mmCIF file of C-alpha atoms in Angstrom:
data_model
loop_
_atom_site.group_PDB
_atom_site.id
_atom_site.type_symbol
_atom_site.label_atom_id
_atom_site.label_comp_id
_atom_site.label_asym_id
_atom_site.label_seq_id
_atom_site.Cartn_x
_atom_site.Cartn_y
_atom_site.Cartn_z
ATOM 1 C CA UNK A 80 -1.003 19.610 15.294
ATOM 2 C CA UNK A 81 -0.717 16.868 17.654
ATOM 3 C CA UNK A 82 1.995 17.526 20.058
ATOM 4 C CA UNK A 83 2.240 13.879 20.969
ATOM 5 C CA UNK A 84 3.425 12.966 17.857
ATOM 6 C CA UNK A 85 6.553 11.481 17.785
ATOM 7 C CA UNK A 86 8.543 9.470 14.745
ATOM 8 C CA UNK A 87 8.995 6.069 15.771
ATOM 9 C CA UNK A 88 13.027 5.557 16.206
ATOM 10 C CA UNK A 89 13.154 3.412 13.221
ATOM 11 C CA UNK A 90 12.023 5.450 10.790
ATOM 12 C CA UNK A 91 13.682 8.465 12.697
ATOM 13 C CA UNK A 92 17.333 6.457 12.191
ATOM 14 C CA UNK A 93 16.882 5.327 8.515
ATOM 15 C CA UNK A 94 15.342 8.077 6.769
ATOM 16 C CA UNK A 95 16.204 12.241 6.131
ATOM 17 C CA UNK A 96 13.589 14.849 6.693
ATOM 18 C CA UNK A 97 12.038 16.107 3.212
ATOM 19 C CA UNK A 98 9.357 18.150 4.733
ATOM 20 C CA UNK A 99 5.894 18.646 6.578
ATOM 21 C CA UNK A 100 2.783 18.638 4.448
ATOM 22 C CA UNK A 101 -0.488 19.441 5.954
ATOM 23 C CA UNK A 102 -0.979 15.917 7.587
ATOM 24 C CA UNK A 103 2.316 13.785 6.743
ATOM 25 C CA UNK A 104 5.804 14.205 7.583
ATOM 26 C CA UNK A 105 7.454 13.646 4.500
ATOM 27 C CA UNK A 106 10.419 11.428 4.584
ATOM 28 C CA UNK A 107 13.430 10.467 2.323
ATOM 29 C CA UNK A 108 14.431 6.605 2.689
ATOM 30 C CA UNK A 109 18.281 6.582 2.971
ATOM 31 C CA UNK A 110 18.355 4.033 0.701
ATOM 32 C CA UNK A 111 20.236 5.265 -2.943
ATOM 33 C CA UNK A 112 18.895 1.583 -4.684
ATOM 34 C CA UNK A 113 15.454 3.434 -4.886
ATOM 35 C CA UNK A 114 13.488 6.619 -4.756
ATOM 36 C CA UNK A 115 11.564 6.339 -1.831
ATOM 37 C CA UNK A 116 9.407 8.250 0.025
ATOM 38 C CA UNK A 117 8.186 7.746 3.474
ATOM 39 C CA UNK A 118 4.708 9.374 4.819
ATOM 40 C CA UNK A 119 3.930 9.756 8.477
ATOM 41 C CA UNK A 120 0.331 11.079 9.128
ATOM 42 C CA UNK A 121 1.523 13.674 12.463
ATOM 43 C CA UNK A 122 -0.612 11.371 14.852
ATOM 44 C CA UNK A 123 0.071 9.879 17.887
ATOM 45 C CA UNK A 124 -1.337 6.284 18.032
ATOM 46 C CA UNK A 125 -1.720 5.347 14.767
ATOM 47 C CA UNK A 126 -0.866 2.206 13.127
ATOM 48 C CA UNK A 127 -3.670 1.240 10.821
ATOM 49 C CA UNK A 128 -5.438 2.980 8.078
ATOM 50 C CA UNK A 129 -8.682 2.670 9.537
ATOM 51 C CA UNK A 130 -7.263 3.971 12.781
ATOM 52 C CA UNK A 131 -7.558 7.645 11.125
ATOM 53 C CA UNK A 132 -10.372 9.568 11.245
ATOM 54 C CA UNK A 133 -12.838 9.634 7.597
ATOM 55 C CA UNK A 134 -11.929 13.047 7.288
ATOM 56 C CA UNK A 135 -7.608 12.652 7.958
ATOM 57 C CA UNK A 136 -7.690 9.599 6.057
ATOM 58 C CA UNK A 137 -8.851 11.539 2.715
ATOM 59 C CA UNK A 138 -6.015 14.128 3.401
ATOM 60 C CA UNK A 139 -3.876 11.186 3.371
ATOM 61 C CA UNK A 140 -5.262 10.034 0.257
ATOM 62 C CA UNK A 141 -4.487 13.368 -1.477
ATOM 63 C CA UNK A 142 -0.909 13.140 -0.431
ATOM 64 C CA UNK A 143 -0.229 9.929 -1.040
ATOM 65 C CA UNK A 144 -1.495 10.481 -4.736
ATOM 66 C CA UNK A 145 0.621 13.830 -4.399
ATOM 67 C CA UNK A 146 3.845 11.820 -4.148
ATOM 68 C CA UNK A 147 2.842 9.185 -6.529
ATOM 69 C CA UNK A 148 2.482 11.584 -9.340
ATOM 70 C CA UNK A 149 5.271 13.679 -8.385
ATOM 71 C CA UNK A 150 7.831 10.826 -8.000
ATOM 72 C CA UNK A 151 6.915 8.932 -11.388
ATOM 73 C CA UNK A 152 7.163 12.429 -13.110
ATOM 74 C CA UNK A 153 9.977 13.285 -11.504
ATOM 75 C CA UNK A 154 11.892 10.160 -12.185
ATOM 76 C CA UNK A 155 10.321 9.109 -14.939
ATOM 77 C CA UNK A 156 9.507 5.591 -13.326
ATOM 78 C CA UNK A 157 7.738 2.338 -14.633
ATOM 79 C CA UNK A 158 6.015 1.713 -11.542
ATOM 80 C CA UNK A 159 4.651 3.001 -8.524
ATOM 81 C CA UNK A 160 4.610 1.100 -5.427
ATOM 82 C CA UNK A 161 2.634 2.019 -2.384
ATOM 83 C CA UNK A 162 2.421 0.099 0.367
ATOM 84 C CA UNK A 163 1.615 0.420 4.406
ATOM 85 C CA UNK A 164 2.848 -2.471 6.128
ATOM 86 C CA UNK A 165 4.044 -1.919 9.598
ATOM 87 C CA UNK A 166 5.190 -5.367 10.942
ATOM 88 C CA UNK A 167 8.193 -3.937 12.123
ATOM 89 C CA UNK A 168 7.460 -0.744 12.778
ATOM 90 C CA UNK A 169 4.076 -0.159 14.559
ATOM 91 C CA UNK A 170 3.459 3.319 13.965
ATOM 92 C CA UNK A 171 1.180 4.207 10.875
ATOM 93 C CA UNK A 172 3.706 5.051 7.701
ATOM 94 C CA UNK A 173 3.175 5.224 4.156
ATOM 95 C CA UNK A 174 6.310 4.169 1.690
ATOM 96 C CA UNK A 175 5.863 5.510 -2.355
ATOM 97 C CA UNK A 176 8.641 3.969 -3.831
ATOM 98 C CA UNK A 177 9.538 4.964 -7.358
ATOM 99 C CA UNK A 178 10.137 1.089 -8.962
ATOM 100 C CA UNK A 179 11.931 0.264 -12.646
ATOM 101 C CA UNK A 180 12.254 -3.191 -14.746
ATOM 102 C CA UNK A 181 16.205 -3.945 -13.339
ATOM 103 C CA UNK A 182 16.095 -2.364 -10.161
ATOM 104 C CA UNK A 183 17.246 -4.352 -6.410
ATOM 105 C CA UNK A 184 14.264 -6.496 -6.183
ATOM 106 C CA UNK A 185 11.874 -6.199 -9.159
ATOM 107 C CA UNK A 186 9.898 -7.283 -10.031
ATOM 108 C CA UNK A 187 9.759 -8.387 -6.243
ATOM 109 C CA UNK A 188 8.948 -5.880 -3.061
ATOM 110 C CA UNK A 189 11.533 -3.783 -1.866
ATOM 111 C CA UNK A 190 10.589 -4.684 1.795
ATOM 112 C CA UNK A 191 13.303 -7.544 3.208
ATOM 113 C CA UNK A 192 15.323 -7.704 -0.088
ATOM 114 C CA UNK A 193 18.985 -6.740 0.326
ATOM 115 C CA UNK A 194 20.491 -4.566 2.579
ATOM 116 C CA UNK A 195 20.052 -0.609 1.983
ATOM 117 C CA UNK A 196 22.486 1.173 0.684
ATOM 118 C CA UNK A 197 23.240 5.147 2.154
ATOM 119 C CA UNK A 198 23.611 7.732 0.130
ATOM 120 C CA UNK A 199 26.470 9.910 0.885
ATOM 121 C CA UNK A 200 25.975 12.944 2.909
ATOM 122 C CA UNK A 201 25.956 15.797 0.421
ATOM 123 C CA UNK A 202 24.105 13.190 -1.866
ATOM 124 C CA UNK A 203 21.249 12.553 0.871
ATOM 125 C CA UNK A 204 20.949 16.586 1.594
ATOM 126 C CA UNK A 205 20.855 17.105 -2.474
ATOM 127 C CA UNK A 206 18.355 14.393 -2.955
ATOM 128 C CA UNK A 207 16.148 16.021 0.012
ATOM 129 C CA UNK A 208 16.556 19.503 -1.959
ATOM 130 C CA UNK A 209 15.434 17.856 -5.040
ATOM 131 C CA UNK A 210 12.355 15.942 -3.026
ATOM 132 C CA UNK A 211 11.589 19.081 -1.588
ATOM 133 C CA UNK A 212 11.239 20.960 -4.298
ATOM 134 C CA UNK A 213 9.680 18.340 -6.946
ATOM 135 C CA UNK A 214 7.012 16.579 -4.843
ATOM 136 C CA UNK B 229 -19.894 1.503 -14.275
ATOM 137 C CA UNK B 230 -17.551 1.409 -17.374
ATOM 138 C CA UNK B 231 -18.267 -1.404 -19.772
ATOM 139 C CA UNK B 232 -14.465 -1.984 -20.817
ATOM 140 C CA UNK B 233 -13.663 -2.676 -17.199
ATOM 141 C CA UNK B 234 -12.183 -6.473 -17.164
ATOM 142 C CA UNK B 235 -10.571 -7.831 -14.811
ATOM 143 C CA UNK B 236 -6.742 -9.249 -15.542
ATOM 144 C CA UNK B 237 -6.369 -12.716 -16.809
ATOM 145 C CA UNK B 238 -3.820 -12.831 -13.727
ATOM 146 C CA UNK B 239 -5.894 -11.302 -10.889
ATOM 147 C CA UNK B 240 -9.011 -13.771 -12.654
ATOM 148 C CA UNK B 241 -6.704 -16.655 -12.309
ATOM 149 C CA UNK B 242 -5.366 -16.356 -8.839
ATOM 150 C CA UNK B 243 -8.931 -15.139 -7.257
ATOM 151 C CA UNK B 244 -12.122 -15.975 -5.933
ATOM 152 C CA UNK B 245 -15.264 -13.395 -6.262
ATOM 153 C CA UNK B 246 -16.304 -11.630 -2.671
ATOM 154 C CA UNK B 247 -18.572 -8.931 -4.229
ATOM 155 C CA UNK B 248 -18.835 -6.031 -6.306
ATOM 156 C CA UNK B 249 -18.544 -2.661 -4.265
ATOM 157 C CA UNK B 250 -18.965 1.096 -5.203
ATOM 158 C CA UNK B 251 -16.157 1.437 -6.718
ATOM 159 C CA UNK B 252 -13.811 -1.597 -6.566
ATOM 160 C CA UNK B 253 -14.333 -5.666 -7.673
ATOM 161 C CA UNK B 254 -13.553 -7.644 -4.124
ATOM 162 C CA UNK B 255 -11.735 -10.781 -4.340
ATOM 163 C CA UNK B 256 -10.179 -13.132 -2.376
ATOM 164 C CA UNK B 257 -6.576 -14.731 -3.329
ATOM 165 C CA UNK B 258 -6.871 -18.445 -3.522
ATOM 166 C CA UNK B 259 -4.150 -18.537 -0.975
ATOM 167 C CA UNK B 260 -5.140 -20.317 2.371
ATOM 168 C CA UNK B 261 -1.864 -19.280 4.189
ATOM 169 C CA UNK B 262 -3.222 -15.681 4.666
ATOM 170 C CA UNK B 263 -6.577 -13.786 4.691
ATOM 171 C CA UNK B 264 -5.910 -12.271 1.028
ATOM 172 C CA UNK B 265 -8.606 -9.407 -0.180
ATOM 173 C CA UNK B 266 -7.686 -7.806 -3.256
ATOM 174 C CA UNK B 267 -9.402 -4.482 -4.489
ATOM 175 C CA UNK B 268 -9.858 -3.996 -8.138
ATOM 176 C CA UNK B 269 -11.145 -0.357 -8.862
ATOM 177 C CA UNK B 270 -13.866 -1.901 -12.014
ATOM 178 C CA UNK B 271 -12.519 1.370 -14.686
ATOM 179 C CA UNK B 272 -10.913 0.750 -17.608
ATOM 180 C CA UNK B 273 -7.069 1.999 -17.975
ATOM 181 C CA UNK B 274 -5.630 2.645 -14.706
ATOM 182 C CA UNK B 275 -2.273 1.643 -13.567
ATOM 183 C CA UNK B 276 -1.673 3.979 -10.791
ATOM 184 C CA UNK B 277 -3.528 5.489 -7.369
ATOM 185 C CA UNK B 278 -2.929 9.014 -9.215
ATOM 186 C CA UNK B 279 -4.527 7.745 -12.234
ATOM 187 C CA UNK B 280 -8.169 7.614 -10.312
ATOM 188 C CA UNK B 281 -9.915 10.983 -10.722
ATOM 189 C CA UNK B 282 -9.999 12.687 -6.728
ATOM 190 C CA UNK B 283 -13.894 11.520 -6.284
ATOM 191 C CA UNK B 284 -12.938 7.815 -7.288
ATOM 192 C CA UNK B 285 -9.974 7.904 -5.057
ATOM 193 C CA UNK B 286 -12.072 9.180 -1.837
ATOM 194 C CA UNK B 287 -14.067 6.113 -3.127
ATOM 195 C CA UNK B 288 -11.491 3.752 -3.094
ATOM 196 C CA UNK B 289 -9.655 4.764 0.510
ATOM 197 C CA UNK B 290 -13.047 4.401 1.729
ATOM 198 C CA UNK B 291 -13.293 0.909 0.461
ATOM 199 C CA UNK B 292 -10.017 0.095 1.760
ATOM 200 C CA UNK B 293 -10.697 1.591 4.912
ATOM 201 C CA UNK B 294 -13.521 -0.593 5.069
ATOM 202 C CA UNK B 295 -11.589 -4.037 4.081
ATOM 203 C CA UNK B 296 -8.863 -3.330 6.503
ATOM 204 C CA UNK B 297 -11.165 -2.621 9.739
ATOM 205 C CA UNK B 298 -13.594 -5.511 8.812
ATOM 206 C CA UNK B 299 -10.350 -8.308 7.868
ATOM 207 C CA UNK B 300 -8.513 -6.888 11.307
ATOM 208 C CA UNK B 301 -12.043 -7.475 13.233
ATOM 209 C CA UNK B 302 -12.770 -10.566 11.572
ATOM 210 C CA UNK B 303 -9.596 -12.242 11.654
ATOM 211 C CA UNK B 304 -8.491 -10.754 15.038
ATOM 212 C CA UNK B 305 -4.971 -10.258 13.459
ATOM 213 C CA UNK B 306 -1.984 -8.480 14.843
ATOM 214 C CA UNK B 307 -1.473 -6.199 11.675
ATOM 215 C CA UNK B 308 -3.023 -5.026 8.366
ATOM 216 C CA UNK B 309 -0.751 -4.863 5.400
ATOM 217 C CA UNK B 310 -2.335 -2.819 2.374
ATOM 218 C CA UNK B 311 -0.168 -2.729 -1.102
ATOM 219 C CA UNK B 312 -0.892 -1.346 -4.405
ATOM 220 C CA UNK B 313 2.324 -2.682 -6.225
ATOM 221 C CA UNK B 314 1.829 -4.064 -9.899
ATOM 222 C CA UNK B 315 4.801 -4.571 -10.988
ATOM 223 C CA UNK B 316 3.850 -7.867 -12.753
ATOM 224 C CA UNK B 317 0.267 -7.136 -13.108
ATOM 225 C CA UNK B 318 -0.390 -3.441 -14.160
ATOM 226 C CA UNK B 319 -4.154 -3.143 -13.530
ATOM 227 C CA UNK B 320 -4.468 -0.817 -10.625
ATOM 228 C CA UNK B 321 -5.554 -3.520 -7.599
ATOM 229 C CA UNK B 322 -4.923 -3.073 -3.734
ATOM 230 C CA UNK B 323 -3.843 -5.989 -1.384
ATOM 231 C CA UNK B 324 -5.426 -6.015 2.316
ATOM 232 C CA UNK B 325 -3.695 -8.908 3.727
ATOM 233 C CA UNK B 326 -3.820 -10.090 7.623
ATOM 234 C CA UNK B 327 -1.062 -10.683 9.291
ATOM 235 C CA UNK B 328 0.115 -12.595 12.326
ATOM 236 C CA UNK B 329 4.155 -13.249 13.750
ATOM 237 C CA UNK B 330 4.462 -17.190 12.692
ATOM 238 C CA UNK B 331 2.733 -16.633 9.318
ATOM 239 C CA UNK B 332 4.711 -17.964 6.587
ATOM 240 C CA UNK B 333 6.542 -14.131 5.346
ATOM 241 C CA UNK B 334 6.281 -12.832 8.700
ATOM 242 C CA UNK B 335 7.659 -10.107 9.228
ATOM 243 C CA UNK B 336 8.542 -9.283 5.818
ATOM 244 C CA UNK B 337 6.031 -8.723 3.062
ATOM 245 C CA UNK B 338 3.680 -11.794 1.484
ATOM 246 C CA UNK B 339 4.153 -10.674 -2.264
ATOM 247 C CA UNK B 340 6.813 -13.564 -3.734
ATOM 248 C CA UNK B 341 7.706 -15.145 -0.724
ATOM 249 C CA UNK B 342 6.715 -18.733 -1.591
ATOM 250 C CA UNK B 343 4.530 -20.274 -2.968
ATOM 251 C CA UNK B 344 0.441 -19.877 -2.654
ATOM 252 C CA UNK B 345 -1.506 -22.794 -1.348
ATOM 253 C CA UNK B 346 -4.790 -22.719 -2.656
ATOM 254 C CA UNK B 347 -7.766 -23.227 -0.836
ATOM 255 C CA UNK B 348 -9.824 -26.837 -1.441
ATOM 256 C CA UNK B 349 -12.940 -26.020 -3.601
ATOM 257 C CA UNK B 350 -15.545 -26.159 -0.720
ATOM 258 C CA UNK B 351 -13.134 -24.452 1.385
ATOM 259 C CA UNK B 352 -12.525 -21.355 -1.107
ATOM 260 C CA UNK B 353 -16.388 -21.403 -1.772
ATOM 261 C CA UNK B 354 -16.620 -20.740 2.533
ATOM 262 C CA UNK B 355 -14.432 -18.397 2.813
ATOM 263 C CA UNK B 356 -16.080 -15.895 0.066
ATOM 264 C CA UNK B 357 -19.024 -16.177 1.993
ATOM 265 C CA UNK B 358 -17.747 -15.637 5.086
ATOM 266 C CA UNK B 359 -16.006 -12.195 3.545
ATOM 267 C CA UNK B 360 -19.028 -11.370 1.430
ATOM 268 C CA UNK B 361 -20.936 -11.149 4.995
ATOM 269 C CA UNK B 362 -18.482 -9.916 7.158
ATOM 270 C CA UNK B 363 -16.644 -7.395 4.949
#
């Protein structure tokens, strides 16, 4: 635990809690275009990948791979995308989006195309449940 | 090493040779407006991080690890941006790209904004060197 850990306010405002894994808060993009996943290695400090310690970084991994799997088998995707970008928002996040031939932006990035679109409430809380069970 | 690794006809087309690694091909993206390294994991068959057995993929975080602290040293840039995508080529490859407000996607992502400008010959044939050393 690190007890300076904090989720940036951006990430805080346009996501829904899924749950805490062993490094990563794991968050729910409320964006209904896409499955997407958001990880957040519990850190203070963090913005690169190299800014982790050898040892956090391969507990990162393991999630990261976690949530791949999980999400394509889950919603029986095309295409994984991973990707840790950060220009906007500094602190150290992971997205796993689950990505399919028709889809918002493909075969583009999902990053700066469109606007998102919420879910409704019970549909955001439902789609946590179902996150929080399957991944 | 597996002997039916080959590398796409896309990634082959679009890239310069850095080096071979443990695990991964390095290349550089003939695409002077940003330092471009691209990460080809040289197995056979694999489309997604989950699709690398756990050893490889401690391999291959180390490896990125390693291109995103050396790019962010070398280039002095203001962020890393690491992205395993492949939605138009499907051959599991990672993207460590620097990044700097001004460049020409900033702050959104690099992949299809634009158009690449490749690197003059002599140019493209200095720049592998320089990352060959320095990565």
């Amino acid at each position: 635990m690190d007890h300076h850990f904090a989720l940036h306010s951006r990430l805080e405002a346009d996501t829904a809690f899924i749950a805490d894994w062993a490094l990563s808060r794991v968050l729910l993009m409320n964006d209904a275009r896409y499955p997407w996943v958001i990880l957040v290695p519990r850190r203070a400090g963090l913005s690169e990948l190299h800014d982790l310690s050898h040892a956090e970084r391969l507990v990162l991994t393991e999630e990261i791979a976690r949530a791949s799997g999980k999400l394509k088998a889950l919603t029986g995707c095309a295409k994984i995308n991973v990707g840790a970008l950060g220009n906007m928002v500094p602190q150290l996040h992971v997205h796993v989006i689950a990505r399919n031939p028709g889809d918002a932006a493909w075969p583009g990035p999902v990053w700066g195309n469109g606007t998102a679109e919420p879910y409704a409430p019970q549909s955001l809380t439902n789609a946590c449940e179902t996150f929080r069970v399957s991944l």
